[in-house]
């Protein structure tokens, strides 16, 4: 689940990091695709309530296969697909899983009671999603289904034949997304990942953003379904809707979006580089931001009472961090090791506005019901907020408040609090804390803060803050859970069994002298729970049917020694939130010693063979195309179908091996890999990957009321303006690459030409027409290019709408636009440069300065003194950029007397030609270095008849006695003079030395193989 509202916040603050994507646009070439499949399984299990209220397992598996097909069709990875399903989680996560499952069971029961259908509740007539937990019979079948699917695709789908598939099922310990991170971390640490690997991670959790940032891999995108974040969407399921029965074909009615981690890194760099730090390091900035994002709250760290993303908490924290960083002399996070002194400075700054934040919430508490006014705390913090008193000074609260304390306690003990904003019943009265403001002296904020502090600890934690021993313990445990979480993301699990033993965090007011805990905090790795142990730790009684039969009595019987851990009814504390799903479920923490002791009373022989198998840890498996696919069927293992009524068993066509994890792997380090290429347009490896740098720009963080999810944001956004700013006192120089239609056409922007749109993403499109204030050039009805006059008003209207859309949706501030283009997107994704496309997709108007019509290539050429920057030139060399027009960017002197000059020239060339040029260079250089021989020379060296050398290296047709066999070519095929083809590096059309040294080795191997096979060749 991650951080509530975080995805929305980061999308509104940095709107250029994401874009909607379909099946023919905006998906760059990806090497590795990682699928966090728990969300897929949940979606696949949700039925259309009208047509079919309950799906069979067969239906769920088929839906899962279709969904995976859809995701792979969108991304089309070239090297690896990683299927990750949640295994047994660390205890620190298990408590959150337990809360979620108990709450969903309670909601399901209450919903049934409202419908007077309580008697119908059973596992037979509804799908209990709680069975999507490691150790259940269903999840064992999920593993079998995913393995079957992967093996079937490797055997039958040619697009998969070069892929490696890793299946990490629920019996492999670890959360799905963290198992993916372990894979990346291990490959990276061992130097096996490659410096420019292109990654895509699919999943709905917002904390996937943090996980991707932690890797420090710049070429990383996230794929997820679009979710409803409009008014009234909070508290509702964020899972995508299940596909309708009327849909045909993958992706016919589902919308997706991409989030670029690379662009987010560029945004961070542009935003924080302005601090002018002597020790500035983007990678370390990113590591610090990850820690700050954690503090807002995630699945492991409880929510701080005075910090809420929806109230502007993260915006305020970033301003605070920028203010503190120059004076700290370094960073908070060093590859997963937290500097507690520097972290404390941030927490102390937050504490300065803690009381004021809680006071402001009084305004919201006054307005019960759906009209409640949301508060904002972003403006509370300034660098002159008075410092708070020390802990010792706070120990004696003003005696004038003692009489009010009893009034407050009566309010807190009053019982239930009605909250019309949620459907919750039996909620603890969070508003009682706010009511203290009416009882205390509002003119003294410190007194208010002290009383709120006392009320908070007594109501939420069950002890008085005057008990310094308990107060120190909860602060220490909070520090420990922060350190555990950071280590978890950077190093992997450091303790499987430890967890934060409170429902709530301490107050910021008490976060002092944190470094004293450094030497006391240690972690013991331990072992993960077994799957059955996790089931007993997280499932509510209503889901006991998913347990192995002998364990059910431990959950359901009143005589069970652990029955206290399975309450049917429990309280939910909203903890200052508005929605029930954000509340804290107040369940007792399971004592693992009691749990395991109770489970040990079940003897192994009481469990069936299948139940024992469900409880056995397993390793991930690696699948790849079989190295000997033509083995007889009887020698191959049989892949069993999980749905034999629909799909049949088949002989395996892939090799399978277990993946042995390495537990001694270095953490993710705060540095970018050496040799990383930037995704600029002159890079054939990463051309097409999103980047802000594809146009010159400057940026600022300012309020823009950007509208990403249906209504304007209240907070600041990262605003990008194409152009160049000389200094803060001058207006920016707009970036206007095309002055007019004629100018654009001279530079290659013509109807029918390919361009890249969607800045900073690069989706391929075709130009349908171009327009300026006087002229439009477009395709006519007969397909010819026509030129027409256009009124200035029409152009101005289109321009203003285009600029407004960019500003509103992307915080992309356009100073001006002189040329507009009508472009059409392709029908399918273009994977290879130069591939022929069908452009039948959406048509849209795009500002000319945001188009990338060609890949730009720079090159140095010797020139005379007469050339000047800005001059257009034609390249007449016979290699490289031959025939291409370029523009001189600058003239460089190469010797001191200035008689020799080199011009740096930008050539604008098509993407396909760009790739061909680079390849031609490589061929030319390789040919120059090779040693060449005549067939006679090779024959003498190999002791072969020279004409035979010529025949073997070309086409050698033979016929075999078997009547079923036709004439076949057994030649090496390094040359084919008849069609004027020669394999680069092996043969050339240059007499007499037309064979390279490389051919010698090939012919020798060929000869040896024929001898081994006892052939007469």
mmCIF file of N, CA and C in Angstrom, residues 183-265:
data_model
loop_
_atom_site.group_PDB
_atom_site.id
_atom_site.type_symbol
_atom_site.label_atom_id
_atom_site.label_comp_id
_atom_site.label_asym_id
_atom_site.label_seq_id
_atom_site.Cartn_x
_atom_site.Cartn_y
_atom_site.Cartn_z
ATOM 1 N N UNK A 183 16.898 -8.890 -6.532
ATOM 2 C CA UNK A 183 17.480 -9.339 -7.801
ATOM 3 C C UNK A 183 18.341 -8.230 -8.410
ATOM 4 N N UNK A 184 17.798 -7.011 -8.475
ATOM 5 C CA UNK A 184 18.546 -5.896 -9.063
ATOM 6 C C UNK A 184 19.804 -5.615 -8.245
ATOM 7 N N UNK A 185 19.660 -5.618 -6.926
ATOM 8 C CA UNK A 185 20.797 -5.298 -6.056
ATOM 9 C C UNK A 185 21.922 -6.325 -6.207
ATOM 10 N N UNK A 186 21.547 -7.612 -6.283
ATOM 11 C CA UNK A 186 22.569 -8.650 -6.433
ATOM 12 C C UNK A 186 23.280 -8.538 -7.772
ATOM 13 N N UNK A 187 22.511 -8.363 -8.859
ATOM 14 C CA UNK A 187 23.129 -8.230 -10.178
ATOM 15 C C UNK A 187 24.018 -6.994 -10.240
ATOM 16 N N UNK A 188 23.562 -5.921 -9.632
ATOM 17 C CA UNK A 188 24.315 -4.666 -9.649
ATOM 18 C C UNK A 188 25.620 -4.817 -8.868
ATOM 19 N N UNK A 189 25.550 -5.426 -7.681
ATOM 20 C CA UNK A 189 26.732 -5.578 -6.835
ATOM 21 C C UNK A 189 27.779 -6.472 -7.492
ATOM 22 N N UNK A 190 27.334 -7.448 -8.274
ATOM 23 C CA UNK A 190 28.262 -8.385 -8.911
ATOM 24 C C UNK A 190 28.696 -7.924 -10.302
ATOM 25 N N UNK A 191 28.266 -6.724 -10.704
ATOM 26 C CA UNK A 191 28.664 -6.204 -12.000
ATOM 27 C C UNK A 191 28.018 -6.897 -13.169
ATOM 28 N N UNK A 192 26.875 -7.562 -12.937
ATOM 29 C CA UNK A 192 26.210 -8.318 -13.998
ATOM 30 C C UNK A 192 24.974 -7.614 -14.543
ATOM 31 N N UNK A 193 24.693 -6.422 -14.040
ATOM 32 C CA UNK A 193 23.476 -5.744 -14.477
ATOM 33 C C UNK A 193 23.704 -4.938 -15.743
ATOM 34 N N UNK A 194 24.882 -4.355 -15.885
ATOM 35 C CA UNK A 194 25.130 -3.457 -17.005
ATOM 36 C C UNK A 194 24.818 -2.030 -16.601
ATOM 37 N N UNK A 195 25.591 -1.095 -17.110
ATOM 38 C CA UNK A 195 25.455 0.295 -16.674
ATOM 39 C C UNK A 195 24.271 1.015 -17.289
ATOM 40 N N UNK A 196 23.735 0.489 -18.363
ATOM 41 C CA UNK A 196 22.644 1.181 -19.047
ATOM 42 C C UNK A 196 21.436 0.277 -19.240
ATOM 43 N N UNK A 197 21.188 -0.563 -18.244
ATOM 44 C CA UNK A 197 20.020 -1.441 -18.311
ATOM 45 C C UNK A 197 18.757 -0.598 -18.225
ATOM 46 N N UNK A 198 17.773 -0.962 -19.025
ATOM 47 C CA UNK A 198 16.505 -0.215 -19.072
ATOM 48 C C UNK A 198 15.427 -1.041 -18.375
ATOM 49 N N UNK A 199 14.888 -0.484 -17.282
ATOM 50 C CA UNK A 199 13.986 -1.222 -16.404
ATOM 51 C C UNK A 199 12.563 -0.676 -16.484
ATOM 52 N N UNK A 200 11.601 -1.576 -16.302
ATOM 53 C CA UNK A 200 10.202 -1.179 -16.104
ATOM 54 C C UNK A 200 9.624 -2.049 -14.999
ATOM 55 N N UNK A 201 8.995 -1.411 -14.021
ATOM 56 C CA UNK A 201 8.377 -2.111 -12.893
ATOM 57 C C UNK A 201 6.892 -1.801 -12.892
ATOM 58 N N UNK A 202 6.079 -2.857 -12.889
ATOM 59 C CA UNK A 202 4.626 -2.698 -12.857
ATOM 60 C C UNK A 202 4.107 -2.961 -11.449
ATOM 61 N N UNK A 203 3.184 -2.116 -11.015
ATOM 62 C CA UNK A 203 2.521 -2.313 -9.733
ATOM 63 C C UNK A 203 1.757 -1.061 -9.354
ATOM 64 N N UNK A 204 0.869 -1.191 -8.369
ATOM 65 C CA UNK A 204 0.034 -0.070 -7.948
ATOM 66 C C UNK A 204 0.555 0.644 -6.706
ATOM 67 N N UNK A 205 1.433 0.024 -5.938
ATOM 68 C CA UNK A 205 1.893 0.632 -4.697
ATOM 69 C C UNK A 205 2.694 1.897 -4.976
ATOM 70 N N UNK A 206 2.397 2.944 -4.209
ATOM 71 C CA UNK A 206 3.116 4.205 -4.375
ATOM 72 C C UNK A 206 4.575 4.079 -3.977
ATOM 73 N N UNK A 207 4.889 3.149 -3.070
ATOM 74 C CA UNK A 207 6.279 3.061 -2.628
ATOM 75 C C UNK A 207 7.184 2.415 -3.676
ATOM 76 N N UNK A 208 6.628 1.991 -4.817
ATOM 77 C CA UNK A 208 7.485 1.555 -5.917
ATOM 78 C C UNK A 208 8.356 2.711 -6.404
ATOM 79 N N UNK A 209 7.873 3.937 -6.239
ATOM 80 C CA UNK A 209 8.673 5.107 -6.606
ATOM 81 C C UNK A 209 9.929 5.155 -5.752
ATOM 82 N N UNK A 210 9.766 4.963 -4.427
ATOM 83 C CA UNK A 210 10.929 4.961 -3.546
ATOM 84 C C UNK A 210 11.868 3.807 -3.877
ATOM 85 N N UNK A 211 11.308 2.641 -4.144
ATOM 86 C CA UNK A 211 12.142 1.486 -4.476
ATOM 87 C C UNK A 211 12.975 1.753 -5.727
ATOM 88 N N UNK A 212 12.354 2.335 -6.742
ATOM 89 C CA UNK A 212 13.086 2.625 -7.977
ATOM 90 C C UNK A 212 14.164 3.682 -7.743
ATOM 91 N N UNK A 213 13.863 4.691 -6.928
ATOM 92 C CA UNK A 213 14.861 5.720 -6.625
ATOM 93 C C UNK A 213 16.058 5.132 -5.890
ATOM 94 N N UNK A 214 15.799 4.201 -4.989
ATOM 95 C CA UNK A 214 16.857 3.608 -4.172
ATOM 96 C C UNK A 214 17.894 2.882 -5.033
ATOM 97 N N UNK A 215 17.488 2.341 -6.175
ATOM 98 C CA UNK A 215 18.423 1.598 -7.027
ATOM 99 C C UNK A 215 19.470 2.504 -7.663
ATOM 100 N N UNK A 216 19.177 3.798 -7.780
ATOM 101 C CA UNK A 216 20.048 4.761 -8.469
ATOM 102 C C UNK A 216 20.257 4.360 -9.928
ATOM 103 N N UNK A 217 19.287 3.631 -10.472
ATOM 104 C CA UNK A 217 19.296 3.303 -11.896
ATOM 105 C C UNK A 217 18.524 4.396 -12.621
ATOM 106 N N UNK A 218 19.186 5.180 -13.487
ATOM 107 C CA UNK A 218 18.489 6.316 -14.101
ATOM 108 C C UNK A 218 17.491 5.927 -15.184
ATOM 109 N N UNK A 219 17.668 4.752 -15.790
ATOM 110 C CA UNK A 219 16.797 4.347 -16.894
ATOM 111 C C UNK A 219 15.719 3.420 -16.350
ATOM 112 N N UNK A 220 14.744 4.005 -15.669
ATOM 113 C CA UNK A 220 13.752 3.232 -14.920
ATOM 114 C C UNK A 220 12.397 3.900 -15.107
ATOM 115 N N UNK A 221 11.403 3.118 -15.514
ATOM 116 C CA UNK A 221 10.039 3.634 -15.600
ATOM 117 C C UNK A 221 9.115 2.720 -14.807
ATOM 118 N N UNK A 222 8.008 3.287 -14.350
ATOM 119 C CA UNK A 222 6.967 2.525 -13.667
ATOM 120 C C UNK A 222 5.734 2.495 -14.550
ATOM 121 N N UNK A 223 5.071 1.362 -14.592
ATOM 122 C CA UNK A 223 3.818 1.197 -15.334
ATOM 123 C C UNK A 223 2.715 0.879 -14.340
ATOM 124 N N UNK A 224 1.589 1.539 -14.481
ATOM 125 C CA UNK A 224 0.452 1.254 -13.604
ATOM 126 C C UNK A 224 -0.831 1.657 -14.305
ATOM 127 N N UNK A 225 -1.943 1.091 -13.844
ATOM 128 C CA UNK A 225 -3.237 1.512 -14.358
ATOM 129 C C UNK A 225 -3.568 2.898 -13.836
ATOM 130 N N UNK A 226 -4.319 3.627 -14.628
ATOM 131 C CA UNK A 226 -4.849 4.890 -14.130
ATOM 132 C C UNK A 226 -5.916 4.580 -13.087
ATOM 133 N N UNK A 227 -5.916 5.349 -12.014
ATOM 134 C CA UNK A 227 -6.903 5.148 -10.961
ATOM 135 C C UNK A 227 -7.678 6.434 -10.766
ATOM 136 N N UNK A 228 -8.892 6.276 -10.247
ATOM 137 C CA UNK A 228 -9.756 7.424 -10.015
ATOM 138 C C UNK A 228 -9.297 8.167 -8.778
ATOM 139 N N UNK A 229 -8.841 9.411 -8.968
ATOM 140 C CA UNK A 229 -8.446 10.235 -7.832
ATOM 141 C C UNK A 229 -9.263 11.512 -7.790
ATOM 142 N N UNK A 230 -10.411 11.464 -8.421
ATOM 143 C CA UNK A 230 -11.282 12.621 -8.394
ATOM 144 C C UNK A 230 -12.010 12.741 -7.082
ATOM 145 N N UNK A 231 -12.911 13.724 -6.961
ATOM 146 C CA UNK A 231 -13.653 13.911 -5.718
ATOM 147 C C UNK A 231 -14.416 12.652 -5.342
ATOM 148 N N UNK A 232 -14.334 12.292 -4.081
ATOM 149 C CA UNK A 232 -15.065 11.131 -3.581
ATOM 150 C C UNK A 232 -14.383 9.813 -3.814
ATOM 151 N N UNK A 233 -13.185 9.855 -4.395
ATOM 152 C CA UNK A 233 -12.518 8.585 -4.684
ATOM 153 C C UNK A 233 -11.761 8.041 -3.498
ATOM 154 N N UNK A 234 -11.364 8.893 -2.556
ATOM 155 C CA UNK A 234 -10.597 8.403 -1.414
ATOM 156 C C UNK A 234 -11.457 7.477 -0.578
ATOM 157 N N UNK A 235 -10.840 6.425 -0.137
ATOM 158 C CA UNK A 235 -11.547 5.429 0.654
ATOM 159 C C UNK A 235 -12.120 4.329 -0.193
ATOM 160 N N UNK A 236 -12.223 4.575 -1.501
ATOM 161 C CA UNK A 236 -12.696 3.523 -2.389
ATOM 162 C C UNK A 236 -11.501 2.737 -2.901
ATOM 163 N N UNK A 237 -11.783 1.607 -3.487
ATOM 164 C CA UNK A 237 -10.696 0.764 -3.966
ATOM 165 C C UNK A 237 -9.928 1.471 -5.063
ATOM 166 N N UNK A 238 -8.608 1.398 -4.980
ATOM 167 C CA UNK A 238 -7.761 1.932 -6.024
ATOM 168 C C UNK A 238 -7.386 0.865 -7.040
ATOM 169 N N UNK A 239 -7.934 -0.327 -6.873
ATOM 170 C CA UNK A 239 -7.650 -1.391 -7.826
ATOM 171 C C UNK A 239 -8.388 -1.113 -9.126
ATOM 172 N N UNK A 240 -7.772 -1.411 -10.271
ATOM 173 C CA UNK A 240 -8.477 -1.241 -11.531
ATOM 174 C C UNK A 240 -9.672 -2.166 -11.614
ATOM 175 N N UNK A 241 -10.665 -1.754 -12.377
ATOM 176 C CA UNK A 241 -11.860 -2.573 -12.514
ATOM 177 C C UNK A 241 -11.556 -3.825 -13.323
ATOM 178 N N UNK A 242 -12.244 -4.928 -13.019
ATOM 179 C CA UNK A 242 -12.025 -6.140 -13.812
ATOM 180 C C UNK A 242 -12.533 -5.934 -15.229
ATOM 181 N N UNK A 243 -11.936 -6.601 -16.207
ATOM 182 C CA UNK A 243 -12.375 -6.434 -17.584
ATOM 183 C C UNK A 243 -13.795 -6.927 -17.790
ATOM 184 N N UNK A 244 -14.540 -6.213 -18.607
ATOM 185 C CA UNK A 244 -15.912 -6.612 -18.920
ATOM 186 C C UNK A 244 -15.915 -7.808 -19.868
ATOM 187 N N UNK A 245 -17.008 -8.536 -19.802
ATOM 188 C CA UNK A 245 -17.100 -9.738 -20.628
ATOM 189 C C UNK A 245 -17.161 -9.404 -22.103
ATOM 190 N N UNK A 246 -17.543 -8.174 -22.432
ATOM 191 C CA UNK A 246 -17.677 -7.807 -23.835
ATOM 192 C C UNK A 246 -16.360 -7.418 -24.469
ATOM 193 N N UNK A 247 -15.311 -7.295 -23.658
ATOM 194 C CA UNK A 247 -14.049 -6.857 -24.220
ATOM 195 C C UNK A 247 -13.439 -7.956 -25.076
ATOM 196 N N UNK A 248 -12.800 -7.539 -26.111
ATOM 197 C CA UNK A 248 -12.091 -8.485 -26.961
ATOM 198 C C UNK A 248 -10.700 -7.954 -27.199
ATOM 199 N N UNK A 249 -9.712 -8.777 -26.929
ATOM 200 C CA UNK A 249 -8.340 -8.353 -27.148
ATOM 201 C C UNK A 249 -7.786 -7.606 -25.968
ATOM 202 N N UNK A 250 -6.493 -7.683 -25.847
ATOM 203 C CA UNK A 250 -5.822 -7.094 -24.696
ATOM 204 C C UNK A 250 -5.925 -5.593 -24.723
ATOM 205 N N UNK A 251 -6.210 -5.034 -23.564
ATOM 206 C CA UNK A 251 -6.128 -3.600 -23.398
ATOM 207 C C UNK A 251 -7.189 -2.805 -24.102
ATOM 208 N N UNK A 252 -8.324 -3.403 -24.463
ATOM 209 C CA UNK A 252 -9.313 -2.674 -25.244
ATOM 210 C C UNK A 252 -10.022 -1.604 -24.444
ATOM 211 N N UNK A 253 -10.002 -1.692 -23.119
ATOM 212 C CA UNK A 253 -10.724 -0.690 -22.340
ATOM 213 C C UNK A 253 -9.974 -0.276 -21.082
ATOM 214 N N UNK A 254 -8.710 -0.578 -21.016
ATOM 215 C CA UNK A 254 -7.938 -0.198 -19.840
ATOM 216 C C UNK A 254 -6.936 0.883 -20.209
ATOM 217 N N UNK A 255 -6.845 1.893 -19.370
ATOM 218 C CA UNK A 255 -5.889 2.967 -19.571
ATOM 219 C C UNK A 255 -4.715 2.776 -18.625
ATOM 220 N N UNK A 256 -3.540 3.074 -19.122
ATOM 221 C CA UNK A 256 -2.326 2.944 -18.328
ATOM 222 C C UNK A 256 -1.599 4.282 -18.303
ATOM 223 N N UNK A 257 -0.645 4.362 -17.390
ATOM 224 C CA UNK A 257 0.219 5.524 -17.358
ATOM 225 C C UNK A 257 1.631 5.085 -17.000
ATOM 226 N N UNK A 258 2.591 5.838 -17.516
ATOM 227 C CA UNK A 258 3.993 5.613 -17.203
ATOM 228 C C UNK A 258 4.478 6.716 -16.280
ATOM 229 N N UNK A 259 5.367 6.359 -15.379
ATOM 230 C CA UNK A 259 6.041 7.347 -14.542
ATOM 231 C C UNK A 259 7.537 7.162 -14.734
ATOM 232 N N UNK A 260 8.207 8.232 -15.136
ATOM 233 C CA UNK A 260 9.631 8.158 -15.434
ATOM 234 C C UNK A 260 10.458 8.532 -14.209
ATOM 235 N N UNK A 261 11.204 7.569 -13.691
ATOM 236 C CA UNK A 261 12.122 7.845 -12.588
ATOM 237 C C UNK A 261 13.270 8.726 -13.077
ATOM 238 N N UNK A 262 13.680 8.546 -14.326
ATOM 239 C CA UNK A 262 14.745 9.383 -14.874
ATOM 240 C C UNK A 262 14.365 10.848 -14.903
ATOM 241 N N UNK A 263 13.133 11.152 -15.338
ATOM 242 C CA UNK A 263 12.681 12.546 -15.352
ATOM 243 C C UNK A 263 12.531 13.070 -13.927
ATOM 244 N N UNK A 264 12.051 12.229 -13.009
ATOM 245 C CA UNK A 264 11.953 12.651 -11.610
ATOM 246 C C UNK A 264 13.332 13.001 -11.065
ATOM 247 N N UNK A 265 14.330 12.221 -11.400
ATOM 248 C CA UNK A 265 15.705 12.535 -10.982
ATOM 249 C C UNK A 265 16.148 13.874 -11.567
#
